[in-house]
């Protein structure tokens, strides 16, 4: 099958919504209408979706005499070329400085109201651009560096195979989408022809935090995808995270969707080290009912071997439901001592998208994908700390406890273990028969069940977890305690354990959400000193954002912690600096931080490294 153009896109306003076209005229500065407008602040500094995600919500329609902009919260903005004032305004895109042209006061007011502050809309001019790109060594519109960008559908599919999220081409704002070629085949192109236009394929496109913006929610993804995944297999020797190839048109002409992409010359492609961990391709071998609306799904590997893990860790699974990729983390209820299969135990939740889908759709023979097991909530590697335990759970929080108990039973380590579980009724008691068998087989195991809504025939403990219930646990203060269950249950359990004298370092609880950085601290003003430039800032936002607002320039590119361009040395004070790919081993300890993602704890002084 020949390689063809499957899509042609233009983005008339930089960072605003795009338009898909059946054909487009190619000029030396790029496709007609592409990146011909740019929003700036009152000083001419460019404003993009990297810092103003609302820009991506602006839709654009092209007319013969101008454009119309719409936003869900605004009245339409109709702009006619004939009404532009066309006064020169000094502006810039990255390191290129040049003069753009003013449009109308109405446009400026429209964007100022939408984004806040004093904004203006600039125009490149109808015939050509006044900007010469240092990167492309040619005239360019308001694009970041190059006139055009091409990405193949196969490359996007290859990314989606690795990434936990499902990504769409719109995230990458490419002009030309290719179909009918292998993944990353565009890396090998040196010169191509589409229709009557010849293109020089210049260099890979370095990606930034803009690609991590969820276009539906208008928020940046907290997991940093797709940059996080791309950085693992598309990072070049300079630290750039690349996806897609930049193009320069060697002549003008018309290109159309479904045109053949004819490769005139090939090149030696960039070589990338692939550090990705392959996803697990799992096949459901059995579905087991373990209580009312509570099922265990057993899996084998389609790849032959299953990963190692620790008892208590969770399995990040991903499902495509109604065309959307959904991720959930379920604690493994299987034991690492039984390496031939994995299991997750899932309780049906009213309105729960994934739990209901699994209960209703996943049967023996079904297939799912998963990431490698992980998590900090697991049995200690120190066998001495596994001697005297309390496994305390509520509801579906029983799953890591079953994994731990199964592992200890297989290793004959059930010396003094109390297994205390709270659920609603007798029908909700999970793994009842297995727990009865384990208790009979191991003299050191004491299984205690607490029911919040028992029947009249129930002879065991009842009510909600209280000090009185925990006081029945022998040697409570001497035990390592693992707690898992609904958030309210865990909070109550941890408070009760503390009140009964269980030391904090003996209490462990499961968390499924990553800790936030900086914003949990009480807000306060801080002094930020960058190379002698003083900022009166705060302890809630990254240093790069605060520096930009103060008019202090800090080098940056990706804004996602993977390129390293914004690296600074911390000489005084403390910051919250998450572990990011751009910080190499030892650099964090050596005082290096990333301005794009570090948050000051107090007064700080930073210099260029």
PDB file of C-alpha atoms in Angstrom, residues 7-204:
ATOM      1  CA  UNK A   7      -5.439  14.630   6.781  1.00  0.00           C
ATOM      2  CA  UNK A   8      -4.452  18.259   6.242  1.00  0.00           C
ATOM      3  CA  UNK A   9      -4.786  20.672   9.169  1.00  0.00           C
ATOM      4  CA  UNK A  10      -4.304  24.389   9.624  1.00  0.00           C
ATOM      5  CA  UNK A  11      -4.315  26.343  12.884  1.00  0.00           C
ATOM      6  CA  UNK A  12      -5.058  29.966  11.941  1.00  0.00           C
ATOM      7  CA  UNK A  13      -4.516  31.304  15.483  1.00  0.00           C
ATOM      8  CA  UNK A  14      -1.480  29.946  17.315  1.00  0.00           C
ATOM      9  CA  UNK A  15      -2.662  27.522  20.066  1.00  0.00           C
ATOM     10  CA  UNK A  16      -6.346  27.870  19.076  1.00  0.00           C
ATOM     11  CA  UNK A  17      -8.432  25.134  17.484  1.00  0.00           C
ATOM     12  CA  UNK A  18      -7.543  23.705  14.103  1.00  0.00           C
ATOM     13  CA  UNK A  19      -9.414  23.178  10.849  1.00  0.00           C
ATOM     14  CA  UNK A  20      -9.227  20.032   8.728  1.00  0.00           C
ATOM     15  CA  UNK A  21      -9.120  20.731   4.981  1.00  0.00           C
ATOM     16  CA  UNK A  22      -9.571  18.575   1.899  1.00  0.00           C
ATOM     17  CA  UNK A  23      -6.832  20.550   0.143  1.00  0.00           C
ATOM     18  CA  UNK A  24      -4.512  23.448   0.937  1.00  0.00           C
ATOM     19  CA  UNK A  25      -2.187  25.837  -0.854  1.00  0.00           C
ATOM     20  CA  UNK A  26       1.408  25.523   0.274  1.00  0.00           C
ATOM     21  CA  UNK A  27       3.420  28.737   0.569  1.00  0.00           C
ATOM     22  CA  UNK A  28       7.067  29.041   1.504  1.00  0.00           C
ATOM     23  CA  UNK A  29       6.051  30.090   5.044  1.00  0.00           C
ATOM     24  CA  UNK A  30       3.666  27.129   5.432  1.00  0.00           C
ATOM     25  CA  UNK A  31       0.093  26.264   4.540  1.00  0.00           C
ATOM     26  CA  UNK A  32      -2.177  29.175   3.707  1.00  0.00           C
ATOM     27  CA  UNK A  33      -3.991  30.399   6.837  1.00  0.00           C
ATOM     28  CA  UNK A  34      -1.745  28.390   9.160  1.00  0.00           C
ATOM     29  CA  UNK A  35      -0.493  30.240  12.286  1.00  0.00           C
ATOM     30  CA  UNK A  36      -1.179  33.631  10.730  1.00  0.00           C
ATOM     31  CA  UNK A  37      -2.421  35.072  14.040  1.00  0.00           C
ATOM     32  CA  UNK A  38      -0.880  35.051  17.500  1.00  0.00           C
ATOM     33  CA  UNK A  39      -2.022  36.340  20.883  1.00  0.00           C
ATOM     34  CA  UNK A  40       0.531  38.331  22.904  1.00  0.00           C
ATOM     35  CA  UNK A  41       0.536  40.349  26.090  1.00  0.00           C
ATOM     36  CA  UNK A  42       0.764  44.135  26.024  1.00  0.00           C
ATOM     37  CA  UNK A  43       4.570  43.965  25.654  1.00  0.00           C
ATOM     38  CA  UNK A  44       4.419  41.720  22.568  1.00  0.00           C
ATOM     39  CA  UNK A  45       5.389  38.524  24.418  1.00  0.00           C
ATOM     40  CA  UNK A  46       3.662  35.515  22.849  1.00  0.00           C
ATOM     41  CA  UNK A  47       0.847  33.829  24.748  1.00  0.00           C
ATOM     42  CA  UNK A  48       0.217  30.135  24.000  1.00  0.00           C
ATOM     43  CA  UNK A  49      -1.687  27.153  25.317  1.00  0.00           C
ATOM     44  CA  UNK A  50       1.360  26.194  27.366  1.00  0.00           C
ATOM     45  CA  UNK A  51       0.358  28.850  29.881  1.00  0.00           C
ATOM     46  CA  UNK A  52      -3.196  29.685  28.744  1.00  0.00           C
ATOM     47  CA  UNK A  53      -5.063  26.415  28.048  1.00  0.00           C
ATOM     48  CA  UNK A  54      -8.264  28.366  27.346  1.00  0.00           C
ATOM     49  CA  UNK A  55      -6.788  29.290  23.978  1.00  0.00           C
ATOM     50  CA  UNK A  56      -7.328  25.727  22.755  1.00  0.00           C
ATOM     51  CA  UNK A  57     -11.081  26.174  23.328  1.00  0.00           C
ATOM     52  CA  UNK A  58     -11.239  28.943  20.708  1.00  0.00           C
ATOM     53  CA  UNK A  59     -12.706  27.717  17.401  1.00  0.00           C
ATOM     54  CA  UNK A  60     -11.816  29.363  14.104  1.00  0.00           C
ATOM     55  CA  UNK A  61     -13.740  29.665  10.840  1.00  0.00           C
ATOM     56  CA  UNK A  62     -12.122  31.052   7.693  1.00  0.00           C
ATOM     57  CA  UNK A  63     -13.890  33.461   5.329  1.00  0.00           C
ATOM     58  CA  UNK A  64     -12.625  35.031   2.126  1.00  0.00           C
ATOM     59  CA  UNK A  65     -12.297  38.433   3.788  1.00  0.00           C
ATOM     60  CA  UNK A  66     -11.286  37.416   7.317  1.00  0.00           C
ATOM     61  CA  UNK A  67     -11.902  34.956  10.124  1.00  0.00           C
ATOM     62  CA  UNK A  68     -14.476  34.385  12.858  1.00  0.00           C
ATOM     63  CA  UNK A  69     -13.494  33.231  16.357  1.00  0.00           C
ATOM     64  CA  UNK A  70     -15.863  31.605  18.824  1.00  0.00           C
ATOM     65  CA  UNK A  71     -15.604  30.433  22.425  1.00  0.00           C
ATOM     66  CA  UNK A  72     -18.311  28.787  24.576  1.00  0.00           C
ATOM     67  CA  UNK A  73     -18.303  31.727  27.004  1.00  0.00           C
ATOM     68  CA  UNK A  74     -17.966  34.579  24.507  1.00  0.00           C
ATOM     69  CA  UNK A  75     -19.899  36.235  21.700  1.00  0.00           C
ATOM     70  CA  UNK A  76     -18.371  35.497  18.264  1.00  0.00           C
ATOM     71  CA  UNK A  77     -15.505  37.713  17.148  1.00  0.00           C
ATOM     72  CA  UNK A  78     -15.743  38.607  13.442  1.00  0.00           C
ATOM     73  CA  UNK A  79     -12.498  39.954  11.989  1.00  0.00           C
ATOM     74  CA  UNK A  80     -12.088  41.426   8.506  1.00  0.00           C
ATOM     75  CA  UNK A  81      -8.653  41.996   7.026  1.00  0.00           C
ATOM     76  CA  UNK A  82      -9.737  45.383   5.701  1.00  0.00           C
ATOM     77  CA  UNK A  83     -10.332  46.627   9.262  1.00  0.00           C
ATOM     78  CA  UNK A  84      -6.879  45.736  10.617  1.00  0.00           C
ATOM     79  CA  UNK A  85      -4.847  48.751  11.717  1.00  0.00           C
ATOM     80  CA  UNK A  86      -1.643  46.974  10.587  1.00  0.00           C
ATOM     81  CA  UNK A  87       0.620  48.961  12.924  1.00  0.00           C
ATOM     82  CA  UNK A  88       3.947  47.274  13.589  1.00  0.00           C
ATOM     83  CA  UNK A  89       4.259  45.634  17.011  1.00  0.00           C
ATOM     84  CA  UNK A  90       7.558  44.213  18.196  1.00  0.00           C
ATOM     85  CA  UNK A  91       7.093  40.589  19.181  1.00  0.00           C
ATOM     86  CA  UNK A  92       8.887  37.261  19.107  1.00  0.00           C
ATOM     87  CA  UNK A  93       8.580  33.501  18.948  1.00  0.00           C
ATOM     88  CA  UNK A  94      11.221  31.885  21.110  1.00  0.00           C
ATOM     89  CA  UNK A  95      14.535  33.470  20.075  1.00  0.00           C
ATOM     90  CA  UNK A  96      13.225  35.021  16.867  1.00  0.00           C
ATOM     91  CA  UNK A  97      12.405  38.713  17.317  1.00  0.00           C
ATOM     92  CA  UNK A  98      10.469  40.561  14.624  1.00  0.00           C
ATOM     93  CA  UNK A  99       7.546  42.903  13.988  1.00  0.00           C
ATOM     94  CA  UNK A 100       3.990  41.598  13.750  1.00  0.00           C
ATOM     95  CA  UNK A 101       0.969  43.667  12.749  1.00  0.00           C
ATOM     96  CA  UNK A 102      -1.877  44.824  14.971  1.00  0.00           C
ATOM     97  CA  UNK A 103      -5.439  43.774  14.137  1.00  0.00           C
ATOM     98  CA  UNK A 104      -8.325  45.566  15.904  1.00  0.00           C
ATOM     99  CA  UNK A 105      -9.053  46.963  19.353  1.00  0.00           C
ATOM    100  CA  UNK A 106     -12.127  44.711  19.453  1.00  0.00           C
ATOM    101  CA  UNK A 107      -9.943  41.631  19.007  1.00  0.00           C
ATOM    102  CA  UNK A 108      -7.622  42.834  21.770  1.00  0.00           C
ATOM    103  CA  UNK A 109     -10.554  43.385  24.119  1.00  0.00           C
ATOM    104  CA  UNK A 110     -12.024  39.969  23.249  1.00  0.00           C
ATOM    105  CA  UNK A 111      -8.843  38.099  24.164  1.00  0.00           C
ATOM    106  CA  UNK A 112      -8.217  40.299  27.213  1.00  0.00           C
ATOM    107  CA  UNK A 113     -11.644  39.378  28.541  1.00  0.00           C
ATOM    108  CA  UNK A 114     -11.174  35.673  27.757  1.00  0.00           C
ATOM    109  CA  UNK A 115      -7.674  35.296  29.207  1.00  0.00           C
ATOM    110  CA  UNK A 116      -7.418  38.188  31.642  1.00  0.00           C
ATOM    111  CA  UNK A 117      -4.849  40.985  31.607  1.00  0.00           C
ATOM    112  CA  UNK A 118      -4.046  43.111  28.570  1.00  0.00           C
ATOM    113  CA  UNK A 119      -3.822  40.930  25.481  1.00  0.00           C
ATOM    114  CA  UNK A 120      -3.539  41.725  21.789  1.00  0.00           C
ATOM    115  CA  UNK A 121      -4.029  39.752  18.593  1.00  0.00           C
ATOM    116  CA  UNK A 122      -1.279  40.094  16.005  1.00  0.00           C
ATOM    117  CA  UNK A 123      -1.258  39.213  12.306  1.00  0.00           C
ATOM    118  CA  UNK A 124       1.637  38.094  10.088  1.00  0.00           C
ATOM    119  CA  UNK A 125       0.437  39.926   6.987  1.00  0.00           C
ATOM    120  CA  UNK A 126      -1.463  38.555   4.010  1.00  0.00           C
ATOM    121  CA  UNK A 127       1.382  38.075   1.557  1.00  0.00           C
ATOM    122  CA  UNK A 128       4.353  36.864   3.614  1.00  0.00           C
ATOM    123  CA  UNK A 129       5.788  36.891   7.091  1.00  0.00           C
ATOM    124  CA  UNK A 130       8.276  39.391   8.480  1.00  0.00           C
ATOM    125  CA  UNK A 131       9.773  36.631  10.588  1.00  0.00           C
ATOM    126  CA  UNK A 132      12.924  34.703   9.703  1.00  0.00           C
ATOM    127  CA  UNK A 133      13.207  31.501  11.727  1.00  0.00           C
ATOM    128  CA  UNK A 134      16.689  30.799  13.058  1.00  0.00           C
ATOM    129  CA  UNK A 135      15.747  27.121  13.443  1.00  0.00           C
ATOM    130  CA  UNK A 136      14.441  26.554   9.915  1.00  0.00           C
ATOM    131  CA  UNK A 137      16.623  29.184   8.235  1.00  0.00           C
ATOM    132  CA  UNK A 138      13.651  30.363   6.234  1.00  0.00           C
ATOM    133  CA  UNK A 139      10.690  32.686   6.592  1.00  0.00           C
ATOM    134  CA  UNK A 140       7.970  31.257   8.830  1.00  0.00           C
ATOM    135  CA  UNK A 141       4.591  32.355  10.162  1.00  0.00           C
ATOM    136  CA  UNK A 142       3.916  32.345  13.920  1.00  0.00           C
ATOM    137  CA  UNK A 143       4.700  28.598  14.108  1.00  0.00           C
ATOM    138  CA  UNK A 144       7.188  27.554  16.785  1.00  0.00           C
ATOM    139  CA  UNK A 145      10.084  27.025  14.419  1.00  0.00           C
ATOM    140  CA  UNK A 146       9.255  25.351  11.124  1.00  0.00           C
ATOM    141  CA  UNK A 147       6.639  25.952   8.416  1.00  0.00           C
ATOM    142  CA  UNK A 148       5.050  22.473   8.494  1.00  0.00           C
ATOM    143  CA  UNK A 149       4.910  19.234  10.472  1.00  0.00           C
ATOM    144  CA  UNK A 150       4.170  15.649   9.381  1.00  0.00           C
ATOM    145  CA  UNK A 151       3.276  12.650  11.569  1.00  0.00           C
ATOM    146  CA  UNK A 152       2.127   9.199  10.476  1.00  0.00           C
ATOM    147  CA  UNK A 153      -0.917   7.426  11.858  1.00  0.00           C
ATOM    148  CA  UNK A 154       1.291   4.401  12.544  1.00  0.00           C
ATOM    149  CA  UNK A 155       3.564   6.497  14.776  1.00  0.00           C
ATOM    150  CA  UNK A 156       0.575   7.602  16.836  1.00  0.00           C
ATOM    151  CA  UNK A 157      -0.549   3.974  17.113  1.00  0.00           C
ATOM    152  CA  UNK A 158       2.940   2.978  18.289  1.00  0.00           C
ATOM    153  CA  UNK A 159       2.805   5.681  20.970  1.00  0.00           C
ATOM    154  CA  UNK A 160      -0.630   4.516  22.094  1.00  0.00           C
ATOM    155  CA  UNK A 161       0.643   0.956  22.350  1.00  0.00           C
ATOM    156  CA  UNK A 162       3.174   2.140  24.941  1.00  0.00           C
ATOM    157  CA  UNK A 163       1.268   4.911  26.716  1.00  0.00           C
ATOM    158  CA  UNK A 164      -1.307   4.321  29.471  1.00  0.00           C
ATOM    159  CA  UNK A 165      -3.424   7.091  27.885  1.00  0.00           C
ATOM    160  CA  UNK A 166      -5.001   7.094  24.444  1.00  0.00           C
ATOM    161  CA  UNK A 167      -3.796  10.060  22.420  1.00  0.00           C
ATOM    162  CA  UNK A 168      -5.249  11.746  19.354  1.00  0.00           C
ATOM    163  CA  UNK A 169      -3.517  13.539  16.515  1.00  0.00           C
ATOM    164  CA  UNK A 170      -5.008  16.905  17.520  1.00  0.00           C
ATOM    165  CA  UNK A 171      -2.732  16.953  20.584  1.00  0.00           C
ATOM    166  CA  UNK A 172       0.294  17.238  18.304  1.00  0.00           C
ATOM    167  CA  UNK A 173      -1.069  19.956  16.006  1.00  0.00           C
ATOM    168  CA  UNK A 174       0.385  18.442  12.880  1.00  0.00           C
ATOM    169  CA  UNK A 175      -0.283  19.874   9.419  1.00  0.00           C
ATOM    170  CA  UNK A 176       0.026  16.662   7.439  1.00  0.00           C
ATOM    171  CA  UNK A 177      -1.000  13.204   8.615  1.00  0.00           C
ATOM    172  CA  UNK A 178       0.440  10.272   6.682  1.00  0.00           C
ATOM    173  CA  UNK A 179      -1.113   6.825   6.310  1.00  0.00           C
ATOM    174  CA  UNK A 180       0.078   3.591   4.731  1.00  0.00           C
ATOM    175  CA  UNK A 181       3.595   3.552   6.180  1.00  0.00           C
ATOM    176  CA  UNK A 182       5.320   1.917   9.141  1.00  0.00           C
ATOM    177  CA  UNK A 183       5.591   3.582  12.522  1.00  0.00           C
ATOM    178  CA  UNK A 184       8.221   6.344  12.503  1.00  0.00           C
ATOM    179  CA  UNK A 185       8.895   5.767   8.806  1.00  0.00           C
ATOM    180  CA  UNK A 186       8.859   9.576   8.506  1.00  0.00           C
ATOM    181  CA  UNK A 187      12.123   9.614  10.497  1.00  0.00           C
ATOM    182  CA  UNK A 188      13.839   8.168   7.396  1.00  0.00           C
ATOM    183  CA  UNK A 189      12.526  10.709   4.892  1.00  0.00           C
ATOM    184  CA  UNK A 190      14.956  13.310   3.570  1.00  0.00           C
ATOM    185  CA  UNK A 191      12.906  14.765   0.723  1.00  0.00           C
ATOM    186  CA  UNK A 192       9.293  14.049  -0.256  1.00  0.00           C
ATOM    187  CA  UNK A 193       6.790  15.186  -2.876  1.00  0.00           C
ATOM    188  CA  UNK A 194       3.058  15.657  -2.285  1.00  0.00           C
ATOM    189  CA  UNK A 195       1.051  16.721  -5.314  1.00  0.00           C
ATOM    190  CA  UNK A 196       3.213  19.266  -7.079  1.00  0.00           C
ATOM    191  CA  UNK A 197       5.114  20.379  -3.952  1.00  0.00           C
ATOM    192  CA  UNK A 198       8.533  19.142  -2.872  1.00  0.00           C
ATOM    193  CA  UNK A 199       9.407  19.273   0.827  1.00  0.00           C
ATOM    194  CA  UNK A 200      12.717  19.092   2.618  1.00  0.00           C
ATOM    195  CA  UNK A 201      12.311  16.963   5.750  1.00  0.00           C
ATOM    196  CA  UNK A 202      14.492  18.981   8.058  1.00  0.00           C
ATOM    197  CA  UNK A 203      14.625  17.550  11.575  1.00  0.00           C
ATOM    198  CA  UNK A 204      12.537  15.837  14.275  1.00  0.00           C
TER     199      UNK A 204
END
